């Protein structure tokens, strides 16, 4: 992902600069989560059962990959894994609602 900061971390003059960047980063992350959510809702079209919606094998491999990516990028992989597990459980609940509507 390309993120274009106004100030790089080392160029921030004060906490206001720091917090503006943090707000901008988090808004970008949440925008992308909302884009991700649209794909989740579209996924239910291709699923034949609630077991397909839950896709446990993909759920587990997807979490492992995020953990690996996080570790490679200097974050705590376990923390990111837990964060994604919580997030995607919410997405699965929404996908199940979408599946029930079709
Ligand atoms: O890959 C799928 O089958 C999806 O529905 C997407 C997704 C995800 O959010 O990444 C959601 C539910 C499944 O548990 C696995 C993955």
mmCIF file of C-alpha atoms and ligand atoms in Angstrom:
data_model
loop_
_atom_site.group_PDB
_atom_site.id
_atom_site.type_symbol
_atom_site.label_atom_id
_atom_site.label_comp_id
_atom_site.label_asym_id
_atom_site.label_seq_id
_atom_site.Cartn_x
_atom_site.Cartn_y
_atom_site.Cartn_z
ATOM 1 C CA UNK A 1 0.000 0.000 0.000
ATOM 2 C CA UNK A 2 1.268 3.442 -0.845
ATOM 3 C CA UNK A 3 0.726 5.892 1.984
ATOM 4 C CA UNK A 4 1.857 9.455 1.405
ATOM 5 C CA UNK A 5 2.491 11.208 4.714
ATOM 6 C CA UNK A 6 2.571 14.986 5.081
ATOM 7 C CA UNK A 7 5.420 14.496 7.573
ATOM 8 C CA UNK A 8 7.618 11.400 7.880
ATOM 9 C CA UNK A 9 7.926 10.268 11.539
ATOM 10 C CA UNK A 10 11.336 11.913 11.989
ATOM 11 C CA UNK A 11 10.089 15.176 10.446
ATOM 12 C CA UNK A 12 7.157 15.714 12.822
ATOM 13 C CA UNK A 13 7.573 18.930 14.798
ATOM 14 C CA UNK A 14 5.171 18.163 17.628
ATOM 15 C CA UNK A 15 2.373 15.891 18.863
ATOM 16 C CA UNK A 16 -0.102 17.658 16.620
ATOM 17 C CA UNK A 17 1.854 16.524 13.525
ATOM 18 C CA UNK A 18 2.121 13.008 14.972
ATOM 19 C CA UNK A 19 -1.625 12.773 15.732
ATOM 20 C CA UNK A 20 -2.650 14.176 12.345
ATOM 21 C CA UNK A 21 -0.635 11.409 10.635
ATOM 22 C CA UNK A 22 -2.047 8.754 12.980
ATOM 23 C CA UNK A 23 -5.618 9.916 12.273
ATOM 24 C CA UNK A 24 -4.927 9.922 8.539
ATOM 25 C CA UNK A 25 -3.392 6.433 8.658
ATOM 26 C CA UNK A 26 -6.293 5.014 10.691
ATOM 27 C CA UNK A 27 -8.883 6.626 8.415
ATOM 28 C CA UNK A 28 -7.109 5.022 5.422
ATOM 29 C CA UNK A 29 -7.077 1.627 7.174
ATOM 30 C CA UNK A 30 -10.803 1.892 7.976
ATOM 31 C CA UNK A 31 -11.617 2.955 4.405
ATOM 32 C CA UNK A 32 -9.803 -0.151 3.168
ATOM 33 C CA UNK A 33 -11.677 -2.337 5.672
ATOM 34 C CA UNK A 34 -14.901 -0.970 4.255
ATOM 35 C CA UNK A 35 -13.709 -1.910 0.735
ATOM 36 C CA UNK A 36 -12.810 -5.391 2.097
ATOM 37 C CA UNK A 37 -16.316 -5.650 3.549
ATOM 38 C CA UNK A 38 -17.852 -5.173 0.087
ATOM 39 C CA UNK A 39 -15.935 -8.250 -1.111
ATOM 40 C CA UNK A 40 -17.168 -10.230 1.897
ATOM 41 C CA UNK A 41 -20.774 -9.378 1.047
ATOM 42 C CA UNK A 42 -20.172 -10.330 -2.615
ATOM 43 C CA UNK A 43 -18.588 -13.650 -1.520
ATOM 44 C CA UNK A 44 -21.922 -15.042 -0.293
ATOM 45 C CA UNK A 45 -23.053 -15.226 -3.954
ATOM 46 C CA UNK A 46 -20.498 -17.972 -4.549
ATOM 47 C CA UNK A 47 -21.255 -20.002 -1.402
ATOM 48 C CA UNK A 48 -23.649 -22.936 -1.280
ATOM 49 C CA UNK A 49 -23.924 -23.493 2.493
ATOM 50 C CA UNK A 50 -23.181 -21.854 5.837
ATOM 51 C CA UNK A 51 -20.168 -24.188 6.058
ATOM 52 C CA UNK A 52 -18.918 -22.613 2.815
ATOM 53 C CA UNK A 53 -19.495 -19.158 4.318
ATOM 54 C CA UNK A 54 -17.414 -20.040 7.377
ATOM 55 C CA UNK A 55 -14.654 -21.596 5.202
ATOM 56 C CA UNK A 56 -12.689 -22.701 8.258
ATOM 57 C CA UNK A 57 -9.642 -23.909 6.341
ATOM 58 C CA UNK A 58 -9.308 -20.583 4.494
ATOM 59 C CA UNK A 59 -9.996 -18.705 7.758
ATOM 60 C CA UNK A 60 -7.048 -20.451 9.434
ATOM 61 C CA UNK A 61 -4.634 -20.145 6.488
ATOM 62 C CA UNK A 62 -5.626 -16.489 5.995
ATOM 63 C CA UNK A 63 -4.830 -15.752 9.662
ATOM 64 C CA UNK A 64 -1.465 -17.545 9.440
ATOM 65 C CA UNK A 65 -0.511 -15.451 6.390
ATOM 66 C CA UNK A 66 -1.412 -12.174 8.175
ATOM 67 C CA UNK A 67 0.673 -13.288 11.160
ATOM 68 C CA UNK A 68 3.598 -14.031 8.827
ATOM 69 C CA UNK A 69 3.239 -10.675 7.000
ATOM 70 C CA UNK A 70 3.114 -8.835 10.336
ATOM 71 C CA UNK A 71 6.211 -10.653 11.634
ATOM 72 C CA UNK A 72 8.077 -9.793 8.406
ATOM 73 C CA UNK A 73 7.109 -6.123 8.808
ATOM 74 C CA UNK A 74 8.362 -5.910 12.402
ATOM 75 C CA UNK A 75 4.990 -6.166 14.150
ATOM 76 C CA UNK A 76 3.954 -8.768 16.689
ATOM 77 C CA UNK A 77 2.381 -11.470 14.507
ATOM 78 C CA UNK A 78 0.294 -12.926 17.329
ATOM 79 C CA UNK A 79 -1.252 -9.518 18.090
ATOM 80 C CA UNK A 80 -2.130 -9.006 14.409
ATOM 81 C CA UNK A 81 -3.467 -12.572 14.180
ATOM 82 C CA UNK A 82 -5.816 -11.935 17.120
ATOM 83 C CA UNK A 83 -6.890 -8.590 15.672
ATOM 84 C CA UNK A 84 -7.740 -10.262 12.322
ATOM 85 C CA UNK A 85 -9.487 -13.185 14.012
ATOM 86 C CA UNK A 86 -11.827 -10.722 15.805
ATOM 87 C CA UNK A 87 -12.344 -8.632 12.693
ATOM 88 C CA UNK A 88 -13.056 -11.553 10.382
ATOM 89 C CA UNK A 89 -15.457 -13.149 12.906
ATOM 90 C CA UNK A 90 -17.493 -9.948 12.536
ATOM 91 C CA UNK A 91 -17.219 -10.211 8.726
ATOM 92 C CA UNK A 92 -18.330 -13.858 8.832
ATOM 93 C CA UNK A 93 -21.405 -12.894 10.887
ATOM 94 C CA UNK A 94 -22.234 -10.262 8.258
ATOM 95 C CA UNK A 95 -21.578 -12.736 5.419
ATOM 96 C CA UNK A 96 -23.954 -15.206 7.106
ATOM 97 C CA UNK A 97 -26.671 -12.500 7.196
ATOM 98 C CA UNK A 98 -26.069 -11.770 3.509
ATOM 99 C CA UNK A 99 -26.194 -15.523 2.738
ATOM 100 C CA UNK A 100 -29.523 -15.870 4.600
ATOM 101 C CA UNK A 101 -30.993 -13.016 2.519
ATOM 102 C CA UNK A 102 -30.333 -14.670 -0.854
HETATM 103 O O1 LIG B 1 -12.395 -16.549 1.659
HETATM 104 C C1 LIG B 1 -13.607 -16.647 1.949
HETATM 105 O O2 LIG B 1 -14.254 -17.673 1.709
HETATM 106 C C2 LIG B 1 -14.292 -15.529 2.594
HETATM 107 O O3 LIG B 1 -15.504 -15.558 2.716
HETATM 108 C C3 LIG B 1 -13.483 -14.401 3.134
HETATM 109 C C4 LIG B 1 -13.091 -14.601 4.593
HETATM 110 C C5 LIG B 1 -12.257 -13.349 4.996
HETATM 111 O O4 LIG B 1 -12.838 -12.411 5.542
HETATM 112 O O5 LIG B 1 -11.062 -13.347 4.700
HETATM 113 C C6 LIG B 1 -14.311 -14.671 5.431
HETATM 114 C C7 LIG B 1 -14.810 -15.842 5.892
HETATM 115 C C8 LIG B 1 -14.069 -17.112 5.839
HETATM 116 O O6 LIG B 1 -13.912 -17.617 7.136
HETATM 117 C C9 LIG B 1 -12.744 -16.961 5.212
HETATM 118 C C10 LIG B 1 -12.258 -15.793 4.741
#
